[in-house]
mmCIF file of C-alpha atoms and ligand atoms in Angstrom:
data_model
loop_
_atom_site.group_PDB
_atom_site.id
_atom_site.type_symbol
_atom_site.label_atom_id
_atom_site.label_comp_id
_atom_site.label_asym_id
_atom_site.label_seq_id
_atom_site.Cartn_x
_atom_site.Cartn_y
_atom_site.Cartn_z
ATOM 1 C CA MET A 1 -0.104 0.245 -0.006
ATOM 2 C CA GLY A 2 1.516 3.280 -0.970
ATOM 3 C CA LYS A 3 2.203 6.125 1.675
ATOM 4 C CA LYS A 4 -1.161 8.198 0.283
ATOM 5 C CA TRP A 5 -3.269 5.157 0.767
ATOM 6 C CA ARG A 6 -2.393 4.180 4.341
ATOM 7 C CA ALA A 7 -2.776 7.905 5.018
ATOM 8 C CA TRP A 8 -6.434 7.698 3.421
ATOM 9 C CA THR A 9 -7.212 4.631 5.677
ATOM 10 C CA ILE A 10 -6.046 5.713 9.006
ATOM 11 C CA LEU A 11 -8.218 9.170 8.356
ATOM 12 C CA LEU A 12 -10.934 6.776 7.476
ATOM 13 C CA PHE A 13 -10.620 5.127 10.617
ATOM 14 C CA VAL A 14 -10.270 7.783 12.936
ATOM 15 C CA GLY A 15 -13.373 9.048 11.512
ATOM 16 C CA LEU A 16 -15.380 6.271 11.976
ATOM 17 C CA GLY A 17 -14.211 6.046 15.297
ATOM 18 C CA LEU A 18 -15.228 9.519 16.331
ATOM 19 C CA VAL A 19 -18.780 9.557 15.025
ATOM 20 C CA GLY A 20 -18.969 5.983 16.561
ATOM 21 C CA TRP A 21 -17.770 7.977 20.098
ATOM 22 C CA ALA A 22 -20.608 10.629 19.530
ATOM 23 C CA ALA A 23 -23.180 7.931 18.690
ATOM 24 C CA SER A 24 -22.440 6.323 22.017
ATOM 25 C CA ARG A 25 -22.434 9.121 24.009
ATOM 26 C CA GLN A 26 -25.522 9.835 22.836
ATOM 27 C CA LEU A 27 -27.214 6.461 23.005
ATOM 28 C CA GLY A 28 -26.459 6.215 26.394
ATOM 29 C CA ARG A 29 -27.928 9.709 27.437
ATOM 30 C CA GLU A 30 -31.272 9.858 29.125
ATOM 31 C CA PRO A 31 -33.526 11.617 27.089
ATOM 32 C CA LEU A 32 -33.989 15.036 27.557
ATOM 33 C CA VAL A 33 -36.469 16.100 29.920
ATOM 34 C CA TYR A 34 -38.516 19.647 29.262
ATOM 35 C CA ASP A 35 -40.705 21.034 31.598
ATOM 36 C CA ASP A 36 -42.381 24.279 29.909
ATOM 37 C CA GLU A 37 -39.891 26.366 32.376
ATOM 38 C CA GLN A 38 -36.747 25.098 31.510
ATOM 39 C CA LYS A 39 -37.343 24.825 27.278
ATOM 40 C CA GLY A 40 -38.509 28.485 26.869
ATOM 41 C CA LEU A 41 -43.003 28.839 26.086
ATOM 42 C CA GLU A 42 -41.392 30.661 23.200
ATOM 43 C CA LYS A 43 -39.686 27.291 21.275
ATOM 44 C CA GLN A 44 -42.467 25.286 22.133
ATOM 45 C CA ILE A 45 -45.333 24.447 19.439
ATOM 46 C CA ILE A 46 -48.893 23.966 21.820
ATOM 47 C CA ILE A 47 -51.389 22.525 18.977
ATOM 48 C CA TYR A 48 -55.067 22.478 20.576
ATOM 49 C CA PHE A 49 -57.101 19.280 19.640
ATOM 50 C CA SER A 50 -60.802 20.134 19.956
ATOM 51 C CA HIS A 51 -63.660 16.910 19.343
ATOM 52 C CA VAL A 52 -66.954 16.231 20.712
ATOM 53 C CA VAL A 53 -66.632 13.098 22.134
ATOM 54 C CA ALA A 54 -65.869 11.205 25.504
ATOM 55 C CA GLU A 55 -62.351 10.830 26.015
ATOM 56 C CA ASN A 56 -62.683 6.885 26.737
ATOM 57 C CA THR A 57 -64.065 6.410 22.861
ATOM 58 C CA PRO A 58 -62.054 5.764 19.945
ATOM 59 C CA LYS A 59 -61.677 9.151 18.720
ATOM 60 C CA GLY A 60 -61.066 9.992 22.527
ATOM 61 C CA LEU A 61 -58.657 7.842 23.338
ATOM 62 C CA ALA A 62 -56.662 7.886 20.196
ATOM 63 C CA ALA A 63 -56.586 12.002 20.290
ATOM 64 C CA GLN A 64 -54.628 11.374 23.650
ATOM 65 C CA LYS A 65 -52.480 8.479 22.067
ATOM 66 C CA PHE A 66 -51.907 10.822 19.162
ATOM 67 C CA ALA A 67 -50.677 13.799 21.928
ATOM 68 C CA GLU A 68 -48.302 11.053 24.013
ATOM 69 C CA LEU A 69 -46.706 9.907 20.494
ATOM 70 C CA VAL A 70 -46.006 13.430 19.159
ATOM 71 C CA GLU A 71 -44.527 15.057 22.545
ATOM 72 C CA GLN A 72 -42.420 11.958 22.793
ATOM 73 C CA LYS A 73 -41.428 11.605 18.857
ATOM 74 C CA THR A 74 -40.601 15.549 19.203
ATOM 75 C CA ASN A 75 -39.039 15.215 23.006
ATOM 76 C CA GLY A 76 -41.454 17.770 24.151
ATOM 77 C CA ARG A 77 -40.756 20.663 21.338
ATOM 78 C CA VAL A 78 -44.450 20.043 20.152
ATOM 79 C CA LYS A 79 -47.274 19.679 23.052
ATOM 80 C CA VAL A 80 -50.737 18.405 22.066
ATOM 81 C CA GLU A 81 -53.685 19.421 24.019
ATOM 82 C CA VAL A 82 -56.867 17.670 23.660
ATOM 83 C CA PHE A 83 -60.134 19.417 24.391
ATOM 84 C CA PRO A 84 -62.760 16.433 24.375
ATOM 85 C CA ASN A 85 -66.193 16.352 25.038
ATOM 86 C CA GLY A 86 -66.936 19.534 22.944
ATOM 87 C CA SER A 87 -65.409 21.704 25.936
ATOM 88 C CA LEU A 88 -63.898 23.969 23.421
ATOM 89 C CA TYR A 89 -66.301 24.021 20.260
ATOM 90 C CA SER A 90 -69.557 22.276 19.462
ATOM 91 C CA ASP A 91 -69.854 19.840 16.673
ATOM 92 C CA GLY A 92 -71.810 22.903 14.978
ATOM 93 C CA GLU A 93 -68.674 25.542 15.554
ATOM 94 C CA GLU A 94 -65.259 23.349 15.271
ATOM 95 C CA LEU A 95 -64.998 23.753 11.327
ATOM 96 C CA ASP A 96 -65.057 27.274 11.901
ATOM 97 C CA ALA A 97 -63.022 27.375 14.867
ATOM 98 C CA LEU A 98 -60.061 25.439 13.173
ATOM 99 C CA LEU A 99 -60.616 28.010 9.790
ATOM 100 C CA ARG A 100 -60.066 30.637 11.590
ATOM 101 C CA GLY A 101 -57.276 28.970 13.355
ATOM 102 C CA ASP A 102 -58.549 29.472 16.987
ATOM 103 C CA VAL A 103 -57.533 25.543 17.242
ATOM 104 C CA GLN A 104 -55.040 24.133 14.861
ATOM 105 C CA MET A 105 -56.543 20.182 14.901
ATOM 106 C CA ILE A 106 -60.136 18.978 15.112
ATOM 107 C CA ALA A 107 -61.734 14.965 13.988
ATOM 108 C CA PRO A 108 -65.541 15.922 12.819
ATOM 109 C CA SER A 109 -67.282 12.981 12.043
ATOM 110 C CA PHE A 110 -67.588 13.215 7.828
ATOM 111 C CA SER A 111 -71.328 13.616 7.802
ATOM 112 C CA LYS A 112 -70.069 17.492 9.649
ATOM 113 C CA VAL A 113 -67.275 17.671 6.783
ATOM 114 C CA THR A 114 -69.925 17.585 4.153
ATOM 115 C CA GLU A 115 -71.533 21.100 4.408
ATOM 116 C CA LEU A 116 -67.993 22.221 3.801
ATOM 117 C CA VAL A 117 -67.166 19.925 1.014
ATOM 118 C CA PRO A 118 -70.278 18.172 -0.606
ATOM 119 C CA GLU A 119 -68.514 15.998 -2.630
ATOM 120 C CA TRP A 120 -67.953 13.731 1.019
ATOM 121 C CA GLN A 121 -72.021 12.797 1.323
ATOM 122 C CA VAL A 122 -71.013 9.889 -0.902
ATOM 123 C CA LEU A 123 -69.145 8.631 2.890
ATOM 124 C CA ASP A 124 -72.751 8.593 4.226
ATOM 125 C CA LEU A 125 -74.490 6.733 1.958
ATOM 126 C CA PRO A 126 -75.948 3.605 3.568
ATOM 127 C CA PHE A 127 -74.708 0.539 2.874
ATOM 128 C CA LEU A 128 -71.753 2.103 0.608
ATOM 129 C CA PHE A 129 -69.274 -0.715 2.903
ATOM 130 C CA ARG A 130 -69.586 -4.147 3.712
ATOM 131 C CA ASP A 131 -67.150 -3.949 6.507
ATOM 132 C CA GLU A 132 -63.813 -2.686 7.734
ATOM 133 C CA ASP A 133 -61.955 -3.891 5.526
ATOM 134 C CA ASP A 134 -63.655 -2.165 2.767
ATOM 135 C CA VAL A 135 -63.374 0.819 4.801
ATOM 136 C CA ARG A 136 -59.541 0.397 5.089
ATOM 137 C CA ARG A 137 -58.889 -0.568 1.264
ATOM 138 C CA VAL A 138 -60.966 2.781 0.097
ATOM 139 C CA PHE A 139 -58.854 5.193 2.191
ATOM 140 C CA THR A 140 -55.626 3.717 1.937
ATOM 141 C CA GLY A 141 -56.068 4.206 -2.049
ATOM 142 C CA LYS A 142 -56.593 6.673 -4.614
ATOM 143 C CA VAL A 143 -60.256 7.873 -3.234
ATOM 144 C CA GLY A 144 -59.297 8.294 0.285
ATOM 145 C CA ALA A 145 -56.149 10.289 -1.226
ATOM 146 C CA GLU A 146 -58.740 12.531 -3.516
ATOM 147 C CA LEU A 147 -60.909 12.929 -0.340
ATOM 148 C CA LEU A 148 -58.149 14.463 1.767
ATOM 149 C CA ARG A 149 -56.678 16.461 -1.724
ATOM 150 C CA MET A 150 -60.492 18.359 -1.458
ATOM 151 C CA LEU A 151 -60.186 19.313 1.909
ATOM 152 C CA GLU A 152 -56.644 20.900 1.261
ATOM 153 C CA ALA A 153 -58.709 23.077 -1.588
ATOM 154 C CA LYS A 154 -60.686 24.143 1.656
ATOM 155 C CA GLY A 155 -57.970 25.298 4.056
ATOM 156 C CA MET A 156 -57.641 21.940 5.783
ATOM 157 C CA LYS A 157 -54.503 20.023 5.957
ATOM 158 C CA GLY A 158 -56.351 16.175 6.017
ATOM 159 C CA LEU A 159 -54.132 14.052 8.031
ATOM 160 C CA ALA A 160 -55.700 10.724 8.335
ATOM 161 C CA PHE A 161 -59.273 8.626 8.784
ATOM 162 C CA TRP A 162 -59.972 7.317 11.863
ATOM 163 C CA SER A 163 -62.704 5.203 12.688
ATOM 164 C CA ASN A 164 -66.000 4.959 14.878
ATOM 165 C CA GLY A 165 -67.353 1.701 13.204
ATOM 166 C CA PHE A 166 -70.827 0.734 12.196
ATOM 167 C CA LYS A 167 -73.881 3.044 13.007
ATOM 168 C CA GLN A 168 -76.973 1.307 14.631
ATOM 169 C CA MET A 169 -80.254 2.508 14.788
ATOM 170 C CA MET A 170 -82.093 3.185 18.179
ATOM 171 C CA SER A 171 -85.517 3.468 19.862
ATOM 172 C CA THR A 172 -87.359 4.672 22.624
ATOM 173 C CA THR A 173 -90.916 3.015 21.780
ATOM 174 C CA ARG A 174 -90.151 0.025 19.305
ATOM 175 C CA PRO A 175 -88.239 -2.326 17.879
ATOM 176 C CA LEU A 176 -87.003 -0.628 13.862
ATOM 177 C CA ILE A 177 -87.138 -3.916 11.854
ATOM 178 C CA ALA A 178 -88.769 -2.935 8.752
ATOM 179 C CA PRO A 179 -88.933 0.214 7.204
ATOM 180 C CA ASP A 180 -92.493 0.723 8.346
ATOM 181 C CA ASP A 181 -91.308 0.841 11.629
ATOM 182 C CA PHE A 182 -89.573 4.392 11.384
ATOM 183 C CA ARG A 183 -92.707 5.891 9.818
ATOM 184 C CA GLY A 184 -93.951 8.801 11.885
ATOM 185 C CA LEU A 185 -90.927 8.530 14.210
ATOM 186 C CA ARG A 186 -88.537 12.212 15.356
ATOM 187 C CA PHE A 187 -85.143 10.848 14.447
ATOM 188 C CA ARG A 188 -82.327 12.741 15.488
ATOM 189 C CA ILE A 189 -79.410 13.263 12.904
ATOM 190 C CA MET A 190 -75.773 14.941 12.300
ATOM 191 C CA PRO A 191 -76.125 17.823 9.922
ATOM 192 C CA SER A 192 -76.012 15.802 6.598
ATOM 193 C CA GLU A 193 -78.088 15.967 3.389
ATOM 194 C CA VAL A 194 -77.828 12.146 2.783
ATOM 195 C CA ILE A 195 -78.598 11.298 6.063
ATOM 196 C CA GLU A 196 -81.436 13.580 5.766
ATOM 197 C CA LYS A 197 -83.080 12.018 3.007
ATOM 198 C CA GLN A 198 -82.239 8.304 4.533
ATOM 199 C CA PHE A 199 -84.769 9.252 7.502
ATOM 200 C CA ARG A 200 -87.200 10.979 4.516
ATOM 201 C CA LEU A 201 -87.454 7.374 2.736
ATOM 202 C CA LEU A 202 -88.221 5.834 5.624
ATOM 203 C CA GLY A 203 -90.790 8.183 6.728
ATOM 204 C CA GLY A 204 -89.332 9.161 9.312
ATOM 205 C CA GLU A 205 -89.158 12.987 10.370
ATOM 206 C CA PRO A 206 -85.095 14.100 10.519
ATOM 207 C CA ILE A 207 -83.912 16.583 13.171
ATOM 208 C CA ALA A 208 -80.254 18.194 13.361
ATOM 209 C CA VAL A 209 -78.988 18.400 16.286
ATOM 210 C CA SER A 210 -74.998 19.175 17.604
ATOM 211 C CA PHE A 211 -73.495 16.475 19.513
ATOM 212 C CA ASP A 212 -73.361 17.901 22.556
ATOM 213 C CA ARG A 213 -76.937 18.518 23.038
ATOM 214 C CA VAL A 214 -78.615 15.056 22.567
ATOM 215 C CA TYR A 215 -78.745 13.819 25.824
ATOM 216 C CA GLN A 216 -79.784 16.775 27.339
ATOM 217 C CA GLU A 217 -82.825 16.856 24.322
ATOM 218 C CA LEU A 218 -83.364 13.214 24.900
ATOM 219 C CA GLU A 219 -83.909 14.143 28.424
ATOM 220 C CA GLN A 220 -86.434 16.190 27.319
ATOM 221 C CA HIS A 221 -88.275 13.743 24.846
ATOM 222 C CA LYS A 222 -87.443 15.841 21.441
ATOM 223 C CA PHE A 223 -87.072 13.128 19.213
ATOM 224 C CA ASP A 224 -87.974 9.869 19.552
ATOM 225 C CA GLY A 225 -84.982 7.303 17.540
ATOM 226 C CA GLN A 226 -81.400 7.856 16.306
ATOM 227 C CA GLU A 227 -78.344 6.183 14.684
ATOM 228 C CA ASN A 228 -75.149 5.762 16.330
ATOM 229 C CA THR A 229 -72.197 3.722 17.333
ATOM 230 C CA ILE A 230 -72.509 1.588 19.915
ATOM 231 C CA SER A 231 -68.925 3.448 21.541
ATOM 232 C CA ASN A 232 -70.976 6.627 21.416
ATOM 233 C CA ILE A 233 -74.233 5.124 22.572
ATOM 234 C CA TYR A 234 -72.608 3.314 25.125
ATOM 235 C CA SER A 235 -69.945 5.976 26.851
ATOM 236 C CA LYS A 236 -72.813 8.852 26.833
ATOM 237 C CA GLY A 237 -76.038 6.690 27.943
ATOM 238 C CA PHE A 238 -78.081 6.929 25.412
ATOM 239 C CA TYR A 239 -79.640 3.332 25.757
ATOM 240 C CA LYS A 240 -80.851 4.680 28.755
ATOM 241 C CA PHE A 241 -83.456 6.670 27.017
ATOM 242 C CA GLN A 242 -83.542 4.574 23.924
ATOM 243 C CA PRO A 243 -83.424 0.906 25.112
ATOM 244 C CA TYR A 244 -84.330 -0.545 21.696
ATOM 245 C CA ILE A 245 -81.177 -0.984 19.399
ATOM 246 C CA THR A 246 -81.263 -3.065 16.334
ATOM 247 C CA ILE A 247 -77.613 -3.882 14.966
ATOM 248 C CA SER A 248 -77.829 -2.822 11.353
ATOM 249 C CA ASN A 249 -74.540 -1.492 10.358
ATOM 250 C CA HIS A 250 -76.200 0.527 7.898
ATOM 251 C CA GLY A 251 -74.314 3.431 7.763
ATOM 252 C CA TYR A 252 -70.084 4.171 8.814
ATOM 253 C CA LEU A 253 -69.082 7.024 11.196
ATOM 254 C CA GLY A 254 -65.442 7.463 10.674
ATOM 255 C CA TYR A 255 -63.416 11.126 11.117
ATOM 256 C CA ALA A 256 -61.524 13.293 9.080
ATOM 257 C CA VAL A 257 -58.253 14.227 11.575
ATOM 258 C CA MET A 258 -57.022 17.551 10.328
ATOM 259 C CA MET A 259 -54.890 20.443 10.859
ATOM 260 C CA ASN A 260 -55.223 24.468 9.619
ATOM 261 C CA GLN A 261 -53.470 24.452 6.562
ATOM 262 C CA SER A 262 -51.831 27.397 7.117
ATOM 263 C CA PHE A 263 -50.379 26.464 10.430
ATOM 264 C CA TRP A 264 -49.293 23.096 9.240
ATOM 265 C CA ASP A 265 -47.495 24.752 6.041
ATOM 266 C CA HIS A 266 -45.496 26.953 9.296
ATOM 267 C CA LEU A 267 -44.151 24.074 10.312
ATOM 268 C CA PRO A 268 -40.963 22.999 10.432
ATOM 269 C CA LYS A 269 -39.954 20.319 8.016
ATOM 270 C CA ASP A 270 -38.838 17.599 10.749
ATOM 271 C CA ILE A 271 -41.931 18.583 12.967
ATOM 272 C CA GLN A 272 -44.047 17.533 9.838
ATOM 273 C CA GLN A 273 -42.417 14.380 9.607
ATOM 274 C CA LYS A 274 -42.639 13.335 13.435
ATOM 275 C CA ILE A 275 -46.184 14.258 13.751
ATOM 276 C CA THR A 276 -47.024 11.948 9.998
ATOM 277 C CA GLU A 277 -45.338 9.207 12.169
ATOM 278 C CA ALA A 278 -47.102 9.510 15.502
ATOM 279 C CA MET A 279 -50.338 9.613 13.791
ATOM 280 C CA ALA A 280 -49.634 6.904 11.329
ATOM 281 C CA GLU A 281 -49.213 4.583 14.848
ATOM 282 C CA ALA A 282 -51.862 6.758 16.404
ATOM 283 C CA THR A 283 -54.348 5.492 13.267
ATOM 284 C CA GLN A 284 -53.238 2.179 13.500
ATOM 285 C CA TRP A 285 -53.942 1.952 17.184
ATOM 286 C CA ASN A 286 -57.262 3.355 16.245
ATOM 287 C CA LEU A 287 -58.435 1.596 14.099
ATOM 288 C CA GLN A 288 -57.972 -2.030 16.229
ATOM 289 C CA GLU A 289 -59.367 -0.207 19.270
ATOM 290 C CA SER A 290 -62.159 0.853 17.774
ATOM 291 C CA LYS A 291 -62.967 -2.232 16.501
ATOM 292 C CA ALA A 292 -62.372 -3.601 20.315
ATOM 293 C CA GLN A 293 -64.284 -1.131 22.103
ATOM 294 C CA ASN A 294 -67.839 -1.560 19.352
ATOM 295 C CA GLU A 295 -67.361 -5.171 20.213
ATOM 296 C CA ARG A 296 -66.966 -5.187 23.947
ATOM 297 C CA GLU A 297 -69.423 -2.490 24.878
ATOM 298 C CA LEU A 298 -72.277 -4.531 22.566
ATOM 299 C CA ASN A 299 -71.277 -7.208 24.948
ATOM 300 C CA GLU A 300 -71.876 -5.014 27.845
ATOM 301 C CA LEU A 301 -75.475 -3.971 26.394
ATOM 302 C CA ARG A 302 -75.949 -7.370 25.637
ATOM 303 C CA GLN A 303 -75.935 -7.879 29.552
ATOM 304 C CA ARG A 304 -78.522 -5.150 30.612
ATOM 305 C CA GLU A 305 -82.076 -6.587 30.974
ATOM 306 C CA ASP A 306 -83.261 -2.957 29.984
ATOM 307 C CA VAL A 307 -81.863 -3.215 26.843
ATOM 308 C CA HIS A 308 -83.522 -4.904 23.895
ATOM 309 C CA LEU A 309 -80.898 -5.631 21.389
ATOM 310 C CA TYR A 310 -82.338 -6.930 17.657
ATOM 311 C CA GLU A 311 -79.572 -8.054 14.952
ATOM 312 C CA LEU A 312 -80.990 -7.555 11.615
ATOM 313 C CA SER A 313 -81.046 -10.721 9.255
ATOM 314 C CA GLU A 314 -79.986 -10.240 5.525
ATOM 315 C CA ARG A 315 -83.331 -10.243 3.672
ATOM 316 C CA GLU A 316 -84.605 -7.377 5.986
ATOM 317 C CA LYS A 317 -80.763 -5.657 5.510
ATOM 318 C CA TRP A 318 -82.182 -6.056 1.509
ATOM 319 C CA GLU A 319 -85.209 -4.207 2.255
ATOM 320 C CA TRP A 320 -83.548 -1.463 3.850
ATOM 321 C CA GLU A 321 -81.377 -1.302 1.042
ATOM 322 C CA ARG A 322 -84.074 -1.126 -1.467
ATOM 323 C CA LYS A 323 -85.486 1.768 0.002
ATOM 324 C CA PHE A 324 -82.452 3.767 0.148
ATOM 325 C CA ALA A 325 -81.665 2.947 -3.399
ATOM 326 C CA PRO A 326 -83.049 6.485 -4.948
ATOM 327 C CA LEU A 327 -79.799 8.188 -2.503
ATOM 328 C CA TYR A 328 -77.790 6.513 -4.753
ATOM 329 C CA GLU A 329 -79.273 8.044 -8.054
ATOM 330 C CA GLU A 330 -79.428 11.232 -6.826
ATOM 331 C CA PHE A 331 -75.955 11.259 -5.280
ATOM 332 C CA ALA A 332 -74.602 10.091 -9.090
ATOM 333 C CA LYS A 333 -76.936 12.439 -10.493
ATOM 334 C CA ARG A 334 -75.378 15.559 -8.506
ATOM 335 C CA PHE A 335 -72.144 14.975 -8.363
ATOM 336 C CA GLY A 336 -71.486 12.240 -11.032
ATOM 337 C CA ALA A 337 -71.114 8.494 -10.681
ATOM 338 C CA ARG A 338 -67.049 8.403 -10.953
ATOM 339 C CA LEU A 339 -66.441 8.549 -6.997
ATOM 340 C CA LEU A 340 -68.825 6.007 -6.349
ATOM 341 C CA GLU A 341 -67.680 3.843 -9.088
ATOM 342 C CA GLU A 342 -63.913 4.144 -7.677
ATOM 343 C CA ILE A 343 -65.364 3.098 -4.392
ATOM 344 C CA ARG A 344 -66.987 -0.056 -5.584
ATOM 345 C CA GLU A 345 -63.630 -0.524 -7.700
ATOM 346 C CA SER A 346 -61.687 0.013 -4.697
ATOM 347 C CA GLU A 347 -63.724 -2.686 -2.391
ATOM 348 C CA LYS A 348 -63.729 -5.629 -4.739
HETATM 349 C C1 LMR B 1 -72.071 12.377 16.219
HETATM 350 O O1 LMR B 1 -72.794 13.835 16.167
HETATM 351 O O2 LMR B 1 -73.523 11.277 16.704
HETATM 352 C C2 LMR B 1 -71.427 11.942 15.928
HETATM 353 O O3 LMR B 1 -70.558 12.396 14.918
HETATM 354 C C3 LMR B 1 -70.205 12.081 17.531
HETATM 355 C C4 LMR B 1 -69.004 12.198 17.031
HETATM 356 O O4 LMR B 1 -68.058 12.470 16.692
HETATM 357 O O5 LMR B 1 -68.577 10.425 16.810
#
């Protein structure tokens, strides 16, 4: 080996040694622990995350999980403050609050996005998804990406789709089995044209009520029925007023987890990266937890003598589907059939 090569080799080994020494010092170190005083508040990024459901629900728990992951991954540089139960904004207010930048993050149900992005009505169509696998295939594919782009055009950075599983029907006075059972009853709905028409097709009277008022209005007998997921029915105790629950799995209740676009755009790239990683983990966790929690709480409800559960047969579901067919025709007429076709294609 010539002199020149020897010198290069020595230099290389010295360099590698130095890198190894620095890495071992870093690994051996305790993670940096910050508290607000140490860090200097001006360096900390605070994200207000507002939502309307209870803390012990798939959304409430995933929001908490996300906050923990972000704090860990950014070593305390970013702090996500979660406000559950509509304690900051009700569901009718949270989209505007996000757009104004009064909060940085929300996770409204799809129905509540439809006022701003009407194409999202497609997700409210009853029996659009057969099961969670259909949902996953649609949201991880081309359609999911397209739906998120629609949010971006309105100033909202879509980060993920979270799940709360499938909606069930419930009523105060009688089981809801055949389409005719809905006739003449008043139903609490989320603000959504498709859901409104769904109940009109069944002969019911839909009334839009924001989630934080449902319990109170139930006490005041302002409506006779509603649709929701088991975890919402259970965590808010709706079954105490409306004990007839039909397991119909007719509609899907998912959430668009999003940030104010301009807030997102101004975050440093490395922080965006950490938030994206934390969101991917929290989303995986939410998908599993939402399934497990809805199953667990359905079993709890099964044990109760004051709750009357009825599972819709395939034949009965088919009767409902026939009733709902005009909703699909209307959607296609208004927005074109493409989105629907793409969803059907991804579900294959
Ligand atoms: C509802 O209004 O019933 C739901 O959208 C509440 C929620 O966020 O799960």
